[in-house]
Short mmCIF file of C-alpha atoms in Angstrom, two decimals:
data_model
loop_
_atom_site.label_atom_id
_atom_site.label_comp_id
_atom_site.label_asym_id
_atom_site.label_seq_id
_atom_site.Cartn_x
_atom_site.Cartn_y
_atom_site.Cartn_z
CA MET A 24 21.94 163.41 130.97
CA ASP A 25 24.50 166.37 131.49
CA THR A 26 25.86 167.62 134.75
CA PHE A 27 23.36 170.67 135.64
CA SER A 28 20.16 168.24 134.90
CA ALA A 29 21.43 165.58 137.32
CA ALA A 30 21.84 168.33 139.67
CA VAL A 31 18.48 169.94 139.39
CA MET A 32 16.95 166.21 139.58
CA LEU A 33 18.63 165.41 142.69
CA PHE A 34 17.72 168.84 144.20
CA LEU A 35 14.19 167.93 143.71
CA ILE A 36 14.32 164.51 145.12
CA MET A 37 16.10 166.06 148.21
CA ASP A 38 13.11 168.27 148.63
CA PRO A 39 14.68 170.78 151.14
CA LEU A 40 11.32 172.85 151.05
CA GLY A 41 9.06 169.92 152.12
CA ASN A 42 11.48 168.94 154.60
CA LEU A 43 11.62 172.30 156.55
CA PRO A 44 8.57 171.93 158.69
CA VAL A 45 9.81 168.67 160.04
CA PHE A 46 13.34 170.22 160.63
CA LEU A 47 11.69 173.28 162.28
CA SER A 48 9.45 170.63 164.65
CA ILE A 49 12.93 168.70 165.45
CA LEU A 50 15.05 171.78 166.23
CA ARG A 51 12.27 174.15 168.21
CA HIS A 52 13.16 172.49 171.27
CA LEU A 53 17.01 173.29 171.05
CA ASP A 54 18.63 176.36 172.20
CA PRO A 55 18.57 178.98 169.19
CA LYS A 56 22.43 179.00 169.23
CA ARG A 57 22.73 175.45 169.08
CA ARG A 58 20.46 174.84 166.06
CA ARG A 59 22.36 175.99 163.44
CA LYS A 60 25.52 173.93 164.59
CA VAL A 61 23.13 170.94 164.60
CA MET A 62 21.74 171.34 161.33
CA MET A 63 25.16 172.10 159.70
CA ARG A 64 26.33 169.00 161.33
CA GLU A 65 23.46 166.84 160.02
CA LEU A 66 24.04 168.21 156.43
CA LEU A 67 27.36 167.12 156.36
CA PHE A 68 26.69 163.58 157.69
CA SER A 69 23.89 163.52 154.85
CA LEU A 70 26.86 164.70 152.32
CA ALA A 71 29.06 162.04 153.38
CA ILE A 72 26.46 159.35 153.55
CA MET A 73 25.27 160.52 149.97
CA MET A 74 28.71 160.52 148.39
CA ALA A 75 29.54 157.33 149.92
CA PHE A 76 26.41 155.92 148.19
CA LEU A 77 27.67 157.33 144.69
CA LEU A 78 31.17 156.14 144.99
CA ALA A 79 30.64 152.86 146.66
CA GLY A 80 26.99 152.43 147.37
CA GLN A 81 26.51 148.79 145.41
CA GLN A 82 30.06 147.63 147.14
CA ILE A 83 28.27 148.72 150.45
CA LEU A 84 25.14 146.65 149.93
CA ASP A 85 26.94 143.82 148.45
CA PHE A 86 29.13 143.62 151.75
CA LEU A 87 26.12 143.97 153.93
CA ASN A 88 24.23 141.40 151.82
CA LEU A 89 21.34 143.89 151.37
CA ARG A 90 19.08 144.67 148.11
CA GLN A 91 18.29 148.17 146.98
CA GLU A 92 14.77 147.12 147.88
CA ALA A 93 15.89 147.10 151.41
CA VAL A 94 16.88 150.60 151.62
CA SER A 95 13.71 151.77 150.46
CA ILE A 96 11.72 149.70 152.43
CA ALA A 97 13.67 151.02 155.64
CA GLY A 98 13.15 154.39 154.71
CA GLY A 99 9.57 153.81 154.29
CA ILE A 100 9.07 152.73 157.62
CA ILE A 101 10.98 155.19 159.44
CA LEU A 102 9.12 158.18 157.64
CA PHE A 103 5.83 156.39 158.47
CA LEU A 104 6.65 156.48 161.97
CA ILE A 105 7.70 160.23 161.87
CA ALA A 106 4.74 161.19 160.05
CA ILE A 107 2.11 159.57 162.54
CA LYS A 108 3.85 161.87 165.52
CA MET A 109 3.46 164.83 163.19
CA ILE A 110 -0.23 164.31 162.69
CA PHE A 111 -0.73 163.27 166.31
CA PRO A 112 2.07 165.03 168.33
CA SER A 113 3.42 163.69 171.69
CA GLU A 114 5.91 164.81 174.18
CA GLY A 115 9.34 165.02 172.65
CA GLY A 116 7.92 165.80 169.07
CA VAL A 117 8.36 164.05 165.63
CA THR A 118 11.60 162.10 166.95
CA GLY A 119 10.65 161.09 170.18
CA LEU A 120 13.57 163.09 171.87
CA ALA A 121 13.07 164.75 175.24
CA ALA A 122 12.83 168.68 175.31
CA GLY A 123 16.38 170.28 174.56
CA GLU A 124 17.96 166.80 173.31
CA GLU A 125 19.51 166.67 170.05
CA PRO A 126 18.83 164.72 166.73
CA PHE A 127 21.84 162.62 165.87
CA LEU A 128 22.09 161.27 162.37
CA VAL A 129 18.42 160.15 162.33
CA PRO A 130 15.96 161.32 161.38
CA MET A 131 17.58 164.35 159.83
CA ALA A 132 20.50 163.36 158.09
CA ILE A 133 18.64 159.57 157.38
CA PRO A 134 16.20 159.65 155.91
CA MET A 135 15.18 163.54 155.32
CA ILE A 136 17.84 164.53 153.65
CA ALA A 137 19.73 161.63 152.34
CA GLY A 138 16.54 159.45 151.94
CA PRO A 139 16.25 156.08 150.20
CA SER A 140 15.02 157.93 146.95
CA ILE A 141 18.30 159.95 146.55
CA LEU A 142 20.27 156.87 147.53
CA ALA A 143 18.73 155.12 144.75
CA SER A 144 19.42 157.61 142.60
CA LEU A 145 22.82 157.65 143.12
CA LEU A 146 23.13 154.05 142.87
CA LEU A 147 21.50 154.12 139.43
CA LEU A 148 23.69 157.50 138.14
CA ALA A 149 26.59 155.19 139.05
CA ASN A 150 25.76 152.03 137.76
CA GLN A 151 24.48 153.40 134.59
CA GLU A 152 27.56 155.74 133.94
CA PRO A 153 30.52 154.97 136.05
CA THR A 154 32.98 156.66 133.68
CA ARG A 155 31.45 159.88 135.06
CA MET A 156 31.82 160.01 138.61
CA VAL A 157 33.51 163.36 138.57
CA ASP A 158 30.42 164.81 137.04
CA TRP A 159 27.82 163.01 139.43
CA SER A 160 30.01 164.15 142.46
CA LEU A 161 29.88 167.83 141.15
CA ALA A 162 26.03 167.73 140.41
CA LEU A 163 25.63 165.98 144.12
CA LEU A 164 27.64 168.88 145.76
CA MET A 165 25.44 171.56 143.59
CA ALA A 166 22.36 169.92 144.85
CA TRP A 167 23.33 169.50 148.37
CA GLY A 168 24.61 173.04 148.65
CA ALA A 169 21.56 174.61 147.30
CA SER A 170 19.30 172.55 149.88
CA ALA A 171 22.01 173.47 152.54
CA VAL A 172 21.22 177.09 152.20
CA ILE A 173 17.31 176.77 152.03
CA LEU A 174 17.53 174.63 155.15
CA MET A 175 19.87 176.88 157.02
CA PHE A 176 17.57 179.97 156.62
CA TYR A 177 14.78 178.05 158.33
CA GLU A 178 14.22 180.73 160.86
CA VAL A 179 13.12 183.03 157.90
CA PHE A 180 10.14 180.65 157.13
CA ASN A 181 9.52 180.01 160.99
CA LYS A 182 9.04 183.91 161.33
CA LEU A 183 6.96 183.81 158.22
CA LEU A 184 4.42 180.68 159.33
CA GLY A 185 4.30 181.71 162.85
CA GLU A 186 3.40 179.21 165.71
CA ARG A 187 0.01 178.11 164.41
CA GLY A 188 1.19 178.30 161.01
CA LEU A 189 3.94 176.15 161.59
CA LYS A 190 1.51 173.53 163.68
CA ALA A 191 -0.77 173.26 160.58
CA VAL A 192 2.13 172.93 157.99
CA GLU A 193 3.59 170.14 160.21
CA ARG A 194 0.19 168.21 159.99
CA LEU A 195 -0.27 168.74 156.37
CA MET A 196 3.62 167.49 155.89
CA GLY A 197 2.63 164.46 158.14
CA MET A 198 -0.37 163.45 155.76
CA LEU A 199 2.14 163.98 152.84
CA LEU A 200 4.89 162.01 154.51
CA VAL A 201 2.51 158.92 155.26
CA MET A 202 1.46 158.82 151.45
CA ILE A 203 5.09 159.13 150.46
CA SER A 204 6.22 156.52 153.16
CA VAL A 205 3.57 154.01 151.96
CA GLN A 206 4.71 154.60 148.20
CA MET A 207 8.34 153.90 149.33
CA LEU A 208 7.16 150.76 150.87
CA LEU A 209 4.98 149.67 147.96
CA ASP A 210 7.93 150.59 145.52
CA GLY A 211 10.56 148.27 147.71
CA VAL A 212 8.17 145.45 147.59
CA HIS A 213 7.27 145.66 143.96
CA HIS A 214 11.16 145.74 143.05
CA TYR A 215 11.96 142.98 144.99
CA LEU A 216 9.01 140.77 143.66
CA ALA A 217 10.16 141.97 140.31
CA VAL A 218 13.78 141.07 140.73
CA THR A 219 12.91 137.46 142.39
CA GLY A 220 10.28 136.72 140.00
CA GLN A 221 7.38 136.59 142.28
CA GLY A 222 5.39 139.37 140.96
#
C-alpha cells in the first residue's frame, strides 16, 4: 500500500462527514466564538492520540496489559451510549454535559475522531511494515488534515440543514451509530475468542 492509498483508507475510517451531526449537537450549546477553539483543541488531541498509537501503540497496550480487542469493545460501548442519547435526547445533549459546558477529550477526540477502528488500523500498518513509519505518519497527517478542514467548516452544514434538519440527521446518525457500535462490540468479542481459541 502506498502513502496516498493509506491516507484515503484512514480518511474513510475517520468518517468526518458522518461525525458532523454528532459534533454539531455537542457544540451547539457553546458560545459561537468558543466552538472553533474547542473543535481545534479536540482535533489536536485526536492527532496526538493517533500518532502515539501509530508509533507506540502496541507497546502502550502491552504496558497496560490490554488487548487490541479491548480498544474495540470499549469504543463500541461509548458509541452505543452516545447513540442512545442521540435517538432519545435529554437535557445535556449527547454528552450529558450541562448547557455551555465544554466537552474535553471524550467523546469528540475519542472515540469520534480517534476511534477504535482507526487505532486498530494504525496498529496494523505499524505491525505489518514497521520500516515505513515515515510513510504511515505522512498518510495519517494527510487524512487528519482533510478531516480537520471538513469539521472546522461545520457551520456551513449547520446553515444548510437548519434546526429541524439537524435534529432529523442527528436521530438518523444515532440509529447508524447503534449499528456501528454493536458491530464494534461483536468484532472485539469475535477477535478475542479467535485469539484465545474459544470461538
